[in-house]
Amino acid sequence: MSGALHAIDCDVHPTVPDMKALLPYLDDFWRETVEERGINSLETVTYPPNSPLTSRPEWRGKNGRAATAAAEVTAQVCDRWQAGVAILNSLYGVGLLFSEDMAKAFTSALNDWVAKEWLDQDPRLRASIVIPLQNTEYAVDEIERCAKDRRFVQILTLAMGEMLLGRRHYWPIFAAAERHGLPIGIHAGSAYRNPVTALGWPTWYIEDYAAQAQGFQSQVASLITEGAFAKHPELKIVLLESGVTWLPAFLWRFGKFWRGLRTEVPWVDRAPWEIVRDHFRLTIQPLDAPDDPHAVERAIEHLRSDDILLYASDYPHWQFDGDNVIPAGISPALRRKIAIDNPLATYARLKEDAR
Amino acid sequence: MNIEVRAKDRAQQSKLSIIDCDFHPRLTHEQMKPFLTNQWWSYLQTYGNRQRHGQAKGYNYPKIVPQASRRDAWPPSGGPPGSDVDFCREQHLDFYGIDYGILTPLGSSTGNGDQNVELSIALASAANEGQLAYWTAKEPRLKPSIVVPYEDGVASAAEVRKCAANKEFKQVFLLSKIAEAHGRKRYWPIYEAAAEAGLPVGIHAFGYGGWPLTNSGYPSFYIEEMTEHATGAQAMVTSMIMEGIFERWPELKIVLIECGFGWLPALGWRLDKHWKRLKDEVPHLKMAPSEYIRKHFWVTTQPMEETENPDHLLEVMNWIGFDRIMFSSDYPHWDFDDPFVSLPPSLTDEQRRKIYSGNARALYRLD
C-alpha cells in the first residue's frame, strides 16, 4: 500500500462501456450469443446513464460516460482526493439476468475484465467480486475462482434481490466469505425481481432511489433475524451507498420489537444494535443529512460508534460538490478513523502486499 | 409495550388530559350483518374475505399472541379483545382517565384491501354504521373514523362525503399497505373528498397490498413484518410528497398511525438531499420534501422507538416538532404503550400536554 496515511476509498464505480468490452472474456458460445441476440448493454435503471446522480457533469467524457478507464478514476480519486487505495464496485447489470447460466458467464467475464482492464493498470486499485446470486452454487464457485487474486477484497451484492440475503439459501456464500476473510458488500441497486417499494412500482426515479434505503433496512433485519451471525461469527457486512442516517431509528424500532418478540428468533441473543456495531460497516457517501455541520454531528452521534463508518467518494456518482468527500461536522479524529483505521480493520486483505 | 395485568386499585386519574389516537374496536363479521344485503352476507358465508394473501383464516405471519392482543384484554363476556364496550371502558378509558379515543377499526370485517372491491365497498359502509351503532352510541368519548374501500378511489370519495355529514367522524381512515403507493392517482379522489370535508387522513400501519413486505421479497418472521411497517411507510410518505398531492390539496393533513416516527427526520434528509440533485424530475414540487413533511404530517407515538440514549429520542421528537406528535396506545394489542409510563420522563409539561392531548384536540377539533 502506498503511503500509509492515505485514505482508503471504499466505494468507486468503474463503468463498463458496453457489452463489446466483455467479449474477450467470454467463450465462443456466449460471445456468439451476445452478437446473435443483440445484447448491447446491461446498464440498469438504478443509475439511468444521463441522470445527474449517475455522474457529476464535469466527470463525463466525450461519450457522456464517466469512469470508463482506470486512469480517469485514479486521477480523481487517488491523485486529487489522496486515496492510497480505491475499491472498485462494478454495478453492471449482470444481476438482472434470469438465466443462471448466462449470469454465471457474464459475471465471470465482468470480474476478469475488472482484473485485467483495471487492477492490472494501477497498483492502488482493488475490487469486489461480483457474484451470480441467481444460483448459490455458481456464486460460491465464482468466489473461489476470484478469491485467489488477493486484489479482490470483498464480495458484492445488491440491496434488493430475489430474496432477502439473510435467508438460509444464501448461507454457503457466507461460509465462503468467512473462509476467505472477505466482507460481503451490499450496494444500492436491485435485481428487479420485486417492486422497489412495498407499495409497488413508484412513479418517479427519485422514489426509486429513495427506496434503496428501505432495501438496506430490510437486509439488516433479515441478516440478523435469520441468525446469519450466530452461524457465521466472522461474517462482516458493508453497506455501500446506503445513505447511513436511517440506521439509528431503524435499530430503535427493530430493537424494540426484538425485546417483545425475541422468542420467535431465540438465536438473536443480544440487541440488534450490538450485532450491527460488531458486524456492519457503512460507507460515508451519500450521507443523508442536512448541510448544517451541527446536524451532521448529531446524526453521526446517534450511530453510537466511531468504528462503523468507512470513507468513500462513491465516484462518479454526484453525491457532493467540490472536494468535500467527508461532510463537514465530522471531527478530525473521526475523519482519520473513517478514512484509514476503519477500512483497514474491515478489509483484511488491504494489510497485505497484494502482489 | 406491556402485557402486564394492572391491579384495579392502581387506577388513577392522570393529571394530564389524554387523547388516545389509536384505539381498536373489534367489529365482528356478525356485527356487520344488519348493514349488509342478503347477497353480500351470503357471499361472505360462502367465500369469505380474500385480502391479497393466501390465508383463509388468520394472518400471513402468525401473531406472537392470539389476536395480537394483550392477554388481559379478553373480556369476561367471552368475545375477542376490543369487542366489549363496557370492558374497554373499565380497562382502558376509565382506568387511564382518557378524554377521547379515536376509533381505528382493523380486520377483514371492514373490507380493507379485499380482492373483491365491491365487497370492500359494502363492508366499509357497514363498518362505518357499526362504529356508530356498537361504539359511539354507547360511549361518546370514542370518535369514529371513516373506513373507505380505498382501492376504489371514486367509491371511497362517495363514502367520505356520506359520512362527513355526521360531525362525529373525525378522520378518513386508510391503511399503509395498499395496492399502489399512496400518492398515485387512483387514490386522489379520497384526498379531494377529505380536503373538501376538512378531515385529516389517518393512515394506520398494516394491510395487504399484495406486494412483498420488502423490496427483496417476503421476510421469514413476524418480527420482520412488524419492523417493515416503517419501510413501507417511508415509501408511502415519499410517494405522497413526490406525486404532488400537497400542492393539489394544500390543506390536506396526514396522520401516521402506528407507523413509528423515529425514521421521519432521516427520510426528510434523504429526500431533500437527493431532491436537490434530481429536482428537474419533479418540477411540480414547490418546496423541499422535508417542508411538506413538516407542514402536512402528524405522527402518533406507539410503537414509540426505544433509544439506547434517552436524549436521542427527544432530539428526534424535536426534529419532528412537538406540535406534530400525538399519543396513541394501540389498545388492546400486545405492543400497547401505557399512557402512564411510555413517554420520556424528561419532557417539559408543555410538551407533555401537547403530545397527550393538545395536538389531537386541535387536529381533530375535539370539544
XYZ file of C-alpha atoms in Angstrom:
722
model
C 0.000 0.000 0.000
C 1.447 3.325 -0.981
C 1.561 5.945 1.732
C 0.192 4.505 4.964
C -1.526 7.774 5.777
C -3.570 7.864 2.619
C -7.307 7.337 2.723
C -8.943 4.152 1.524
C -11.839 4.904 -0.794
C -14.271 2.042 -0.255
C -16.789 2.765 -2.996
C -15.727 3.672 -6.510
C -17.540 2.614 -9.682
C -15.916 1.559 -12.919
C -18.193 1.930 -15.951
C -18.444 -0.884 -18.478
C -18.755 0.994 -21.793
C -20.853 -1.727 -23.464
C -21.064 -5.496 -23.923
C -18.271 -5.430 -26.503
C -15.861 -4.734 -23.671
C -16.672 -8.101 -22.122
C -16.431 -10.153 -25.337
C -12.744 -11.044 -24.874
C -13.643 -12.612 -21.533
C -16.470 -14.821 -22.835
C -16.170 -18.215 -24.500
C -17.283 -18.791 -28.070
C -20.823 -19.771 -27.157
C -21.534 -16.698 -25.080
C -19.670 -14.374 -27.460
C -21.889 -15.636 -30.246
C -24.944 -15.285 -28.019
C -24.136 -11.634 -27.345
C -23.752 -10.957 -31.045
C -26.590 -13.098 -32.392
C -29.131 -11.943 -29.838
C -28.110 -8.312 -29.951
C -27.246 -7.923 -26.261
C -25.695 -4.477 -26.381
C -25.870 -3.252 -22.834
C -26.664 -4.351 -19.308
C -26.947 -0.861 -17.854
C -29.680 -0.637 -15.245
C -32.357 1.876 -14.335
C -30.797 2.129 -10.876
C -28.496 4.694 -12.480
C -30.054 5.994 -15.700
C -26.987 6.949 -17.770
C -27.947 10.612 -18.151
C -29.316 11.185 -14.644
C -27.451 13.888 -12.685
C -26.889 11.437 -9.834
C -25.159 8.923 -12.109
C -22.201 11.237 -12.715
C -21.128 14.740 -11.879
C -21.217 16.689 -15.174
C -17.524 17.627 -15.249
C -16.528 13.990 -14.955
C -18.390 12.908 -18.073
C -16.150 12.270 -21.071
C -16.891 12.827 -24.756
C -19.186 9.801 -24.842
C -21.144 11.174 -21.896
C -19.841 8.491 -19.548
C -17.597 8.792 -16.544
C -15.072 6.353 -15.108
C -14.617 4.242 -18.219
C -10.868 3.785 -17.686
C -8.591 3.223 -14.719
C -6.577 6.404 -15.292
C -9.712 8.543 -15.113
C -10.597 7.080 -11.737
C -7.156 7.224 -10.206
C -6.667 10.827 -11.337
C -9.735 11.920 -9.401
C -9.936 9.512 -6.503
C -6.279 8.716 -5.790
C -4.449 11.807 -7.027
C -6.862 14.629 -6.317
C -8.528 13.152 -3.228
C -5.385 11.446 -1.932
C -6.691 7.918 -1.655
C -3.917 5.360 -1.359
C -6.345 2.617 -2.269
C -9.653 2.616 -4.126
C -12.067 -0.322 -4.069
C -13.928 -0.813 -7.350
C -17.537 -1.924 -7.125
C -18.958 -2.692 -10.542
C -22.692 -2.146 -10.836
C -23.042 -3.541 -14.352
C -26.415 -5.284 -14.536
C -25.390 -8.937 -14.545
C -27.642 -9.396 -11.512
C -30.706 -8.618 -13.623
C -30.345 -11.658 -15.851
C -32.785 -14.509 -15.388
C -30.774 -17.292 -16.965
C -28.454 -18.708 -14.313
C -26.019 -19.858 -16.977
C -25.888 -16.512 -18.740
C -25.468 -14.792 -15.365
C -22.558 -17.052 -14.492
C -20.786 -16.428 -17.809
C -21.315 -12.656 -17.845
C -20.409 -12.238 -14.172
C -17.147 -14.125 -14.603
C -16.369 -12.031 -17.666
C -17.061 -8.870 -15.660
C -14.698 -9.891 -12.872
C -11.990 -10.823 -15.385
C -12.484 -7.511 -17.189
C -12.070 -5.643 -13.883
C -8.903 -7.597 -13.062
C -7.288 -7.010 -16.433
C -8.518 -3.591 -17.501
C -8.433 -2.015 -14.058
C -6.500 -3.829 -11.352
C -3.585 -4.541 -13.700
C -3.432 -0.855 -14.651
C -2.745 0.697 -11.257
C -1.452 -0.854 -8.041
C -3.702 1.383 -5.944
C -6.856 -0.321 -7.200
C -8.707 -3.158 -5.507
C -12.086 -4.644 -6.387
C -15.111 -6.566 -5.174
C -16.089 -9.937 -6.573
C -19.425 -9.640 -8.319
C -21.333 -12.897 -7.822
C -24.131 -14.561 -9.795
C -26.625 -14.590 -6.954
C -29.099 -16.269 -9.296
C -27.529 -19.598 -8.269
C -25.831 -20.062 -4.908
C -23.553 -22.826 -6.149
C -22.348 -20.652 -9.022
C -21.881 -17.753 -6.622
C -19.636 -19.829 -4.360
C -17.691 -21.082 -7.410
C -17.088 -17.504 -8.504
C -15.870 -16.528 -5.035
C -13.460 -19.477 -5.027
C -12.214 -18.586 -8.503
C -11.639 -14.888 -7.850
C -10.516 -15.023 -4.230
C -7.191 -16.468 -5.342
C -6.405 -12.994 -6.657
C -5.701 -11.115 -3.425
C -6.630 -7.796 -5.060
C -10.265 -8.839 -4.697
C -11.088 -7.699 -1.179
C -14.876 -8.087 -0.906
C -17.930 -9.931 -2.273
C -20.544 -7.681 -3.855
C -24.338 -7.992 -3.738
C -27.229 -5.558 -4.148
C -29.659 -4.053 -1.661
C -32.699 -5.503 -3.412
C -32.725 -9.050 -4.685
C -34.920 -12.001 -5.386
C -34.866 -12.983 -1.711
C -33.577 -11.293 1.406
C -29.895 -12.009 1.928
C -30.304 -13.462 5.407
C -32.275 -16.422 4.045
C -30.514 -19.726 4.690
C -30.483 -20.365 0.951
C -27.534 -17.946 0.746
C -25.529 -19.211 3.701
C -22.983 -21.145 1.604
C -21.936 -17.704 0.335
C -21.361 -16.547 3.908
C -19.286 -19.659 4.599
C -17.135 -18.834 1.558
C -16.816 -15.227 2.707
C -15.646 -16.346 6.139
C -13.251 -18.869 4.629
C -11.513 -16.166 2.623
C -11.833 -13.321 5.127
C -13.910 -11.320 2.661
C -16.655 -8.942 3.799
C -19.973 -9.022 1.949
C -20.657 -5.633 0.421
C -24.304 -4.748 -0.142
C -24.564 -1.883 -2.607
C -27.570 0.213 -3.613
C -29.208 -1.480 -6.564
C -31.800 -4.052 -7.438
C -32.154 -7.265 -9.359
C -35.694 -6.003 -10.071
C -37.328 -9.270 -9.026
C -39.641 -7.366 -6.689
C -41.116 -3.883 -6.904
C -38.710 -1.331 -5.470
C -41.169 -0.464 -2.692
C -43.562 -2.459 -0.518
C -46.282 -0.450 -2.274
C -45.353 -1.481 -5.774
C -43.568 0.440 -8.501
C -43.497 4.190 -7.816
C -43.793 6.910 -10.425
C -40.585 8.903 -10.146
C -36.920 7.973 -10.260
C -36.272 9.885 -7.050
C -38.688 7.488 -5.327
C -36.749 4.513 -6.672
C -33.518 5.965 -5.387
C -35.003 6.893 -2.012
C -36.276 3.314 -1.684
C -32.725 1.968 -1.677
C -32.555 2.955 1.996
C -35.586 0.751 2.651
C -33.833 -2.144 0.939
C -30.855 -1.767 3.276
C -33.087 -1.755 6.345
C -34.753 -4.966 5.232
C -31.391 -6.642 4.577
C -30.079 -5.714 8.028
C -33.245 -7.075 9.641
C -33.064 -10.264 7.599
C -29.380 -10.984 8.236
C -29.923 -10.573 11.964
C -33.250 -12.362 12.402
C -32.230 -15.362 10.298
C -29.222 -15.893 12.567
C -26.504 -15.390 9.951
C -24.107 -14.012 12.577
C -24.814 -16.740 15.097
C -23.856 -19.266 12.429
C -21.023 -17.209 10.924
C -19.476 -15.153 13.725
C -16.697 -13.786 11.483
C -19.104 -12.511 8.862
C -18.786 -8.788 8.090
C -21.246 -6.768 6.047
C -20.502 -3.421 4.403
C -23.452 -1.264 3.356
C -22.370 0.740 0.325
C -24.127 3.928 -0.783
C -26.819 3.316 1.818
C -27.374 6.913 2.989
C -26.403 5.965 6.594
C -28.703 8.177 8.672
C -31.695 5.810 8.528
C -29.765 3.340 10.674
C -30.312 4.611 14.254
C -34.099 4.945 14.048
C -34.314 1.609 12.269
C -32.381 -0.024 15.111
C -34.514 1.627 17.782
C -37.637 0.180 16.184
C -36.108 -3.202 15.407
C -34.606 -3.325 18.912
C -37.941 -2.578 20.496
C -39.610 -5.418 18.614
C -36.684 -7.688 19.433
C -37.406 -7.093 23.109
C -41.051 -8.030 22.570
C -40.628 -10.832 20.042
C -37.252 -12.446 20.679
C -38.905 -15.795 21.462
C -39.532 -16.068 17.732
C -35.813 -15.809 16.919
C -34.036 -17.188 20.009
C -30.654 -17.290 18.246
C -30.677 -13.495 18.254
C -29.257 -13.434 21.754
C -28.355 -9.763 22.035
C -29.784 -6.449 20.942
C -29.710 -5.729 17.199
C -27.670 -2.555 17.705
C -24.900 -4.587 19.339
C -24.881 -7.008 16.430
C -24.794 -4.140 13.969
C -21.834 -2.487 15.676
C -19.887 -5.754 15.553
C -20.780 -6.924 12.073
C -21.832 -3.985 9.909
C -19.964 -1.070 8.367
C -21.348 1.748 6.218
C -19.699 3.964 3.630
C -19.925 7.692 4.178
C -21.317 8.808 0.789
C -24.040 9.687 0.446
C -24.604 10.890 3.985
C -28.295 11.734 4.086
C -28.118 14.706 6.428
C -28.723 18.434 6.303
C -25.823 20.674 5.233
C -25.614 22.128 8.745
C -22.448 20.675 10.371
C -24.147 20.553 13.761
C -26.952 18.386 12.365
C -24.348 16.103 10.774
C -22.596 15.831 14.123
C -25.854 14.886 15.862
C -26.810 12.340 13.200
C -23.373 10.699 13.470
C -23.610 10.721 17.267
C -26.832 8.696 17.019
C -24.827 5.853 15.450
C -23.005 5.481 18.781
C -19.893 4.033 17.188
C -16.629 5.502 15.902
C -15.815 2.252 14.137
C -18.809 1.913 11.895
C -18.191 4.415 9.081
C -15.888 3.942 6.101
C -14.538 6.612 3.785
C -15.951 6.514 0.261
C -16.399 9.032 -2.518
C -18.974 6.994 -4.474
C -17.212 8.354 -7.570
C -18.516 9.090 -10.188
C -21.985 9.364 -8.617
C -22.762 13.005 -7.864
C -23.247 12.941 -4.096
C -21.400 16.127 -3.130
C -19.834 19.188 -4.686
C -16.209 20.221 -4.688
C -13.763 18.017 -2.820
C -15.679 17.509 0.414
C -15.726 13.736 0.403
C -16.162 13.738 4.177
C -19.044 16.065 5.114
C -18.437 18.972 7.469
C -19.431 18.166 11.040
C -17.176 15.126 11.448
C -14.305 15.690 13.866
C -10.656 15.389 12.731
C -10.076 12.347 14.952
C -13.095 10.594 13.495
C -12.023 11.561 9.973
C -8.816 9.623 10.399
C -10.652 6.580 11.672
C -13.155 6.739 8.854
C -10.502 7.235 6.201
C -7.869 4.741 7.334
C -8.317 2.735 10.525
C -11.859 1.514 9.937
C -11.289 0.392 6.338
C -8.109 -1.437 7.345
C -9.973 -3.198 10.136
C -12.758 -4.138 7.732
C -10.797 -5.327 4.703
C -8.170 -7.776 5.966
C -6.602 -8.066 2.554
C -5.687 -4.382 2.457
C -2.983 -5.065 5.006
C -1.250 -7.427 2.607
C 1.096 -6.601 -0.210
C -1.266 -7.609 -2.960
C 1.366 -8.742 -5.425
C -45.122 -2.179 25.277
C -46.630 -4.163 28.082
C -48.873 -7.114 28.745
C -48.912 -6.548 32.468
C -52.194 -7.030 34.258
C -52.740 -3.875 36.248
C -54.379 -4.053 39.618
C -57.625 -2.119 39.663
C -56.633 -0.236 42.764
C -53.743 1.299 40.845
C -56.189 3.130 38.634
C -55.681 6.837 38.856
C -56.721 9.991 37.120
C -53.763 11.322 35.231
C -53.068 14.931 35.975
C -52.953 15.456 32.255
C -55.778 15.099 29.823
C -55.223 12.116 27.494
C -56.498 11.562 23.977
C -55.760 8.108 22.579
C -55.326 8.369 18.805
C -55.264 4.632 18.166
C -57.978 2.612 19.871
C -59.004 -0.567 18.063
C -62.637 -1.552 18.303
C -63.164 -5.090 17.133
C -66.046 -5.180 14.691
C -67.044 -8.794 14.141
C -68.415 -10.090 10.866
C -71.602 -10.970 12.718
C -71.998 -7.322 13.718
C -71.828 -6.299 10.052
C -74.826 -8.438 9.103
C -77.569 -5.851 9.745
C -75.763 -3.418 7.438
C -75.219 -5.796 4.527
C -77.554 -7.047 1.822
C -78.518 -10.703 1.968
C -76.416 -11.282 -1.130
C -73.214 -9.945 0.474
C -73.884 -11.718 3.763
C -74.376 -14.973 1.915
C -71.249 -14.339 -0.201
C -69.188 -13.784 2.953
C -70.502 -17.005 4.485
C -69.605 -18.989 1.385
C -66.394 -17.437 0.080
C -65.140 -15.264 2.916
C -62.600 -12.468 2.604
C -59.627 -12.674 0.247
C -57.142 -9.951 1.174
C -54.340 -10.466 -1.341
C -52.710 -13.214 0.705
C -53.291 -16.915 0.998
C -54.616 -17.480 4.496
C -58.345 -18.206 4.603
C -58.344 -17.631 8.357
C -55.592 -15.876 10.202
C -52.542 -13.955 9.144
C -49.616 -14.302 6.752
C -47.331 -14.071 9.775
C -48.859 -15.658 12.879
C -49.026 -13.036 15.620
C -46.971 -13.540 18.769
C -50.150 -13.918 20.853
C -53.749 -14.722 19.845
C -55.380 -11.788 18.029
C -52.117 -9.860 18.611
C -53.733 -8.813 21.881
C -52.790 -8.310 25.485
C -53.510 -11.451 27.482
C -55.579 -9.415 29.908
C -57.705 -7.782 27.204
C -60.026 -10.742 26.613
C -63.348 -9.620 28.095
C -65.167 -11.804 30.620
C -68.237 -11.596 28.356
C -66.465 -14.032 26.039
C -65.859 -12.096 22.813
C -62.484 -11.199 21.327
C -60.343 -8.324 22.709
C -61.739 -4.918 21.852
C -65.276 -6.206 21.305
C -66.903 -5.347 24.645
C -67.538 -1.638 25.152
C -68.133 -1.913 28.901
C -64.942 -3.874 29.462
C -62.888 -1.470 27.305
C -64.330 1.455 29.222
C -63.330 -0.049 32.528
C -59.953 -1.447 31.499
C -58.791 1.423 29.328
C -60.827 4.625 29.155
C -61.689 4.940 32.855
C -58.521 3.327 34.132
C -56.314 5.897 32.423
C -58.766 8.746 32.527
C -58.880 9.081 28.758
C -60.872 12.040 27.424
C -61.286 10.771 23.891
C -60.350 7.750 21.850
C -60.127 7.761 18.069
C -61.580 4.510 16.730
C -59.334 2.725 14.253
C -61.168 -0.401 13.127
C -58.990 -3.082 11.525
C -59.609 -6.566 10.250
C -61.276 -8.280 7.328
C -64.746 -7.328 8.569
C -64.009 -3.755 7.424
C -63.335 -4.982 3.888
C -59.864 -3.437 3.806
C -57.906 -4.460 0.734
C -60.221 -7.269 -0.328
C -59.594 -8.593 -3.838
C -63.289 -8.025 -4.433
C -63.639 -4.250 -4.375
C -67.442 -4.402 -4.436
C -67.282 -6.389 -1.199
C -64.903 -3.731 0.211
C -67.421 -1.043 -0.681
C -70.232 -2.873 1.136
C -68.123 -3.700 4.191
C -66.614 -0.213 4.550
C -70.070 1.264 4.684
C -71.135 -1.388 7.211
C -68.031 -0.690 9.335
C -68.955 2.975 9.498
C -72.517 2.143 10.543
C -71.121 -0.378 13.002
C -68.811 2.122 14.718
C -71.815 4.348 15.385
C -74.190 1.577 16.458
C -71.879 -0.548 18.592
C -69.396 2.001 19.919
C -70.046 5.721 19.807
C -73.730 5.365 20.691
C -72.645 3.630 23.890
C -69.509 5.597 24.672
C -69.441 9.209 23.496
C -65.744 9.605 24.314
C -64.988 7.372 21.323
C -64.894 9.034 17.912
C -65.262 7.093 14.660
C -63.015 7.144 11.593
C -64.415 6.878 8.080
C -63.432 3.462 6.730
C -63.158 3.596 2.940
C -62.859 0.919 0.234
C -59.580 2.594 -0.691
C -58.749 0.562 -3.786
C -61.691 2.279 -5.474
C -60.993 5.993 -5.173
C -64.343 7.152 -6.503
C -66.377 4.860 -4.240
C -64.184 5.923 -1.311
C -64.857 9.587 -2.003
C -68.588 8.855 -2.021
C -68.298 7.121 1.361
C -66.333 10.074 2.770
C -68.965 12.557 1.569
C -71.758 10.434 3.001
C -70.174 10.027 6.430
C -68.689 13.514 6.724
C -72.197 14.911 7.109
C -72.047 13.369 10.581
C -69.582 15.528 12.526
C -68.803 12.635 14.855
C -66.447 11.217 12.211
C -63.023 12.742 12.839
C -60.857 11.430 10.017
C -60.717 9.438 6.814
C -59.057 6.105 7.524
C -56.629 4.220 5.268
C -54.063 1.502 5.791
C -50.376 1.723 4.917
C -50.070 -1.477 2.884
C -52.232 -0.946 -0.166
C -52.078 -1.885 -3.830
C -50.147 1.170 -5.002
C -48.163 3.892 -3.308
C -50.450 6.409 -1.631
C -49.578 9.335 -3.873
C -50.726 7.547 -7.022
C -53.639 8.994 -8.980
C -56.114 6.210 -8.225
C -56.299 7.471 -4.626
C -56.659 11.180 -5.410
C -60.479 11.225 -5.124
C -60.030 10.214 -1.465
C -57.787 13.194 -0.737
C -60.072 15.506 -2.649
C -63.056 14.406 -0.558
C -61.075 14.616 2.697
C -59.853 18.115 1.873
C -63.361 19.176 0.930
C -64.702 17.828 4.243
C -61.827 19.377 6.189
C -60.935 15.992 7.659
C -57.429 14.651 8.252
C -56.482 11.367 6.603
C -55.271 8.856 9.188
C -53.123 6.080 7.780
C -52.626 3.091 10.026
C -49.797 0.573 9.575
C -50.772 -2.862 8.209
C -52.990 -4.022 5.413
C -52.276 -6.232 2.443
C -51.466 -4.617 -0.875
C -50.416 -7.874 -2.421
C -46.751 -6.916 -2.682
C -43.945 -8.450 -0.662
C -43.182 -6.573 2.543
C -39.670 -5.762 1.356
C -38.150 -4.915 -1.994
C -36.291 -8.238 -1.693
C -39.431 -10.306 -1.255
C -41.168 -11.727 1.777
C -39.230 -11.964 5.033
C -39.471 -15.042 7.232
C -40.568 -13.745 10.608
C -43.275 -11.773 12.372
C -40.585 -9.589 13.954
C -39.586 -8.589 10.427
C -43.177 -7.928 9.434
C -43.516 -5.577 12.405
C -40.211 -3.858 11.655
C -41.019 -3.498 7.956
C -44.132 -1.433 8.545
C -41.772 1.507 8.847
C -40.095 0.858 5.490
C -43.481 0.631 3.804
C -44.485 3.892 5.465
C -41.300 5.520 4.162
C -42.299 4.621 0.599
C -45.792 5.898 1.343
C -44.660 9.310 2.598
C -42.179 9.592 -0.284
C -44.924 8.892 -2.805
C -47.383 11.365 -1.295
C -44.766 14.110 -1.487
C -43.333 13.309 -4.910
C -46.719 12.958 -6.600
C -47.502 16.494 -5.542
C -50.743 15.833 -3.671
C -49.934 18.583 -1.176
C -49.655 21.119 -3.974
C -53.048 19.950 -5.209
C -54.694 19.960 -1.761
C -52.674 22.421 0.334
C -54.921 21.959 3.374
C -54.557 18.182 3.448
C -53.372 16.747 6.772
C -51.994 13.233 7.153
C -51.716 11.299 10.421
C -49.276 8.384 10.535
C -50.781 5.889 12.973
C -48.674 3.068 14.415
C -46.021 3.637 11.790
C -43.391 4.751 14.309
C -41.878 8.187 13.884
C -38.132 7.943 14.542
C -37.459 7.375 10.853
C -39.229 10.512 9.690
C -36.372 13.059 10.085
C -33.835 10.849 8.292
C -36.335 10.256 5.480
C -36.748 14.009 5.113
C -32.974 14.458 4.973
C -32.638 11.761 2.333
C -35.405 13.176 0.169
C -34.047 16.721 0.500
C -30.525 15.689 -0.340
C -31.413 13.794 -3.485
C -34.179 16.201 -4.497
C -31.525 18.905 -4.769
C -29.854 16.794 -7.440
C -32.989 15.442 -9.114
C -35.469 18.296 -8.767
C -35.852 18.760 -12.516
C -37.701 15.417 -12.487
C -40.403 16.710 -10.135
C -40.923 20.376 -11.037
C -44.408 20.257 -9.508
C -42.788 20.392 -6.060
C -42.574 23.965 -4.849
C -40.507 23.356 -1.743
C -38.095 20.844 -0.257
C -39.605 17.439 0.606
C -38.946 17.878 4.333
C -41.007 21.066 4.279
C -44.026 19.066 3.082
C -43.434 16.636 5.926
C -43.255 19.470 8.423
C -46.395 21.088 7.095
C -48.681 18.145 6.342
C -47.798 15.196 8.592
C -48.719 14.308 12.160
C -47.488 11.166 13.912
C -48.846 9.014 16.720
C -46.496 7.716 19.367
C -46.997 3.965 19.608
C -44.869 1.914 18.977
C -42.504 4.556 20.244
C -38.910 3.932 19.286
C -36.761 2.882 22.235
C -33.413 4.607 22.023
C -30.321 3.498 23.902
C -29.669 7.074 24.932
C -32.932 8.780 26.031
C -31.707 12.160 24.781
C -31.707 10.810 21.241
C -35.459 10.203 21.355
C -36.019 13.770 22.496
C -33.810 15.042 19.694
C -35.850 13.103 17.152
C -39.094 14.429 18.644
C -37.681 17.909 18.412
C -36.728 17.409 14.754
C -40.307 16.322 14.006
C -41.847 19.075 16.126
C -43.657 18.728 19.447
C -46.743 20.178 17.774
C -46.948 17.161 15.462
C -46.752 14.219 17.876
C -49.920 12.688 19.341
C -50.244 9.997 21.970
C -51.626 6.610 20.977
C -51.907 3.373 22.940
C -52.855 0.743 20.314
C -55.259 -0.805 22.832
C -55.851 -3.795 23.040
C -52.802 -5.052 21.138
C -49.787 -6.721 22.732
C -47.437 -3.873 21.946
C -49.715 -1.395 23.715
C -47.964 1.712 25.086
C -49.074 2.526 28.625
C -50.160 6.192 28.865
C -48.662 6.490 32.329
C -45.141 5.343 31.569
C -44.335 5.331 27.872
C -43.435 8.958 27.190
C -39.903 10.056 28.117
C -39.918 11.477 31.656
C -37.755 14.444 30.719
C -40.395 16.091 28.502
C -41.483 19.519 29.710
C -45.036 19.972 30.972
C -45.903 21.895 27.858
C -44.547 19.170 25.599
C -46.473 16.520 27.540
C -49.688 18.490 27.292
C -49.319 18.823 23.546
C -48.494 15.166 22.969
C -51.067 13.699 25.356
C -53.974 15.785 24.142
C -53.353 19.302 22.836
C -52.248 18.374 19.339
C -55.022 15.825 18.830
C -57.637 18.158 20.269
C -56.681 20.802 17.710
C -56.256 18.472 14.751
C -59.468 16.508 15.285
C -61.402 19.536 16.544
C -62.476 17.791 19.734
C -64.568 19.669 22.344
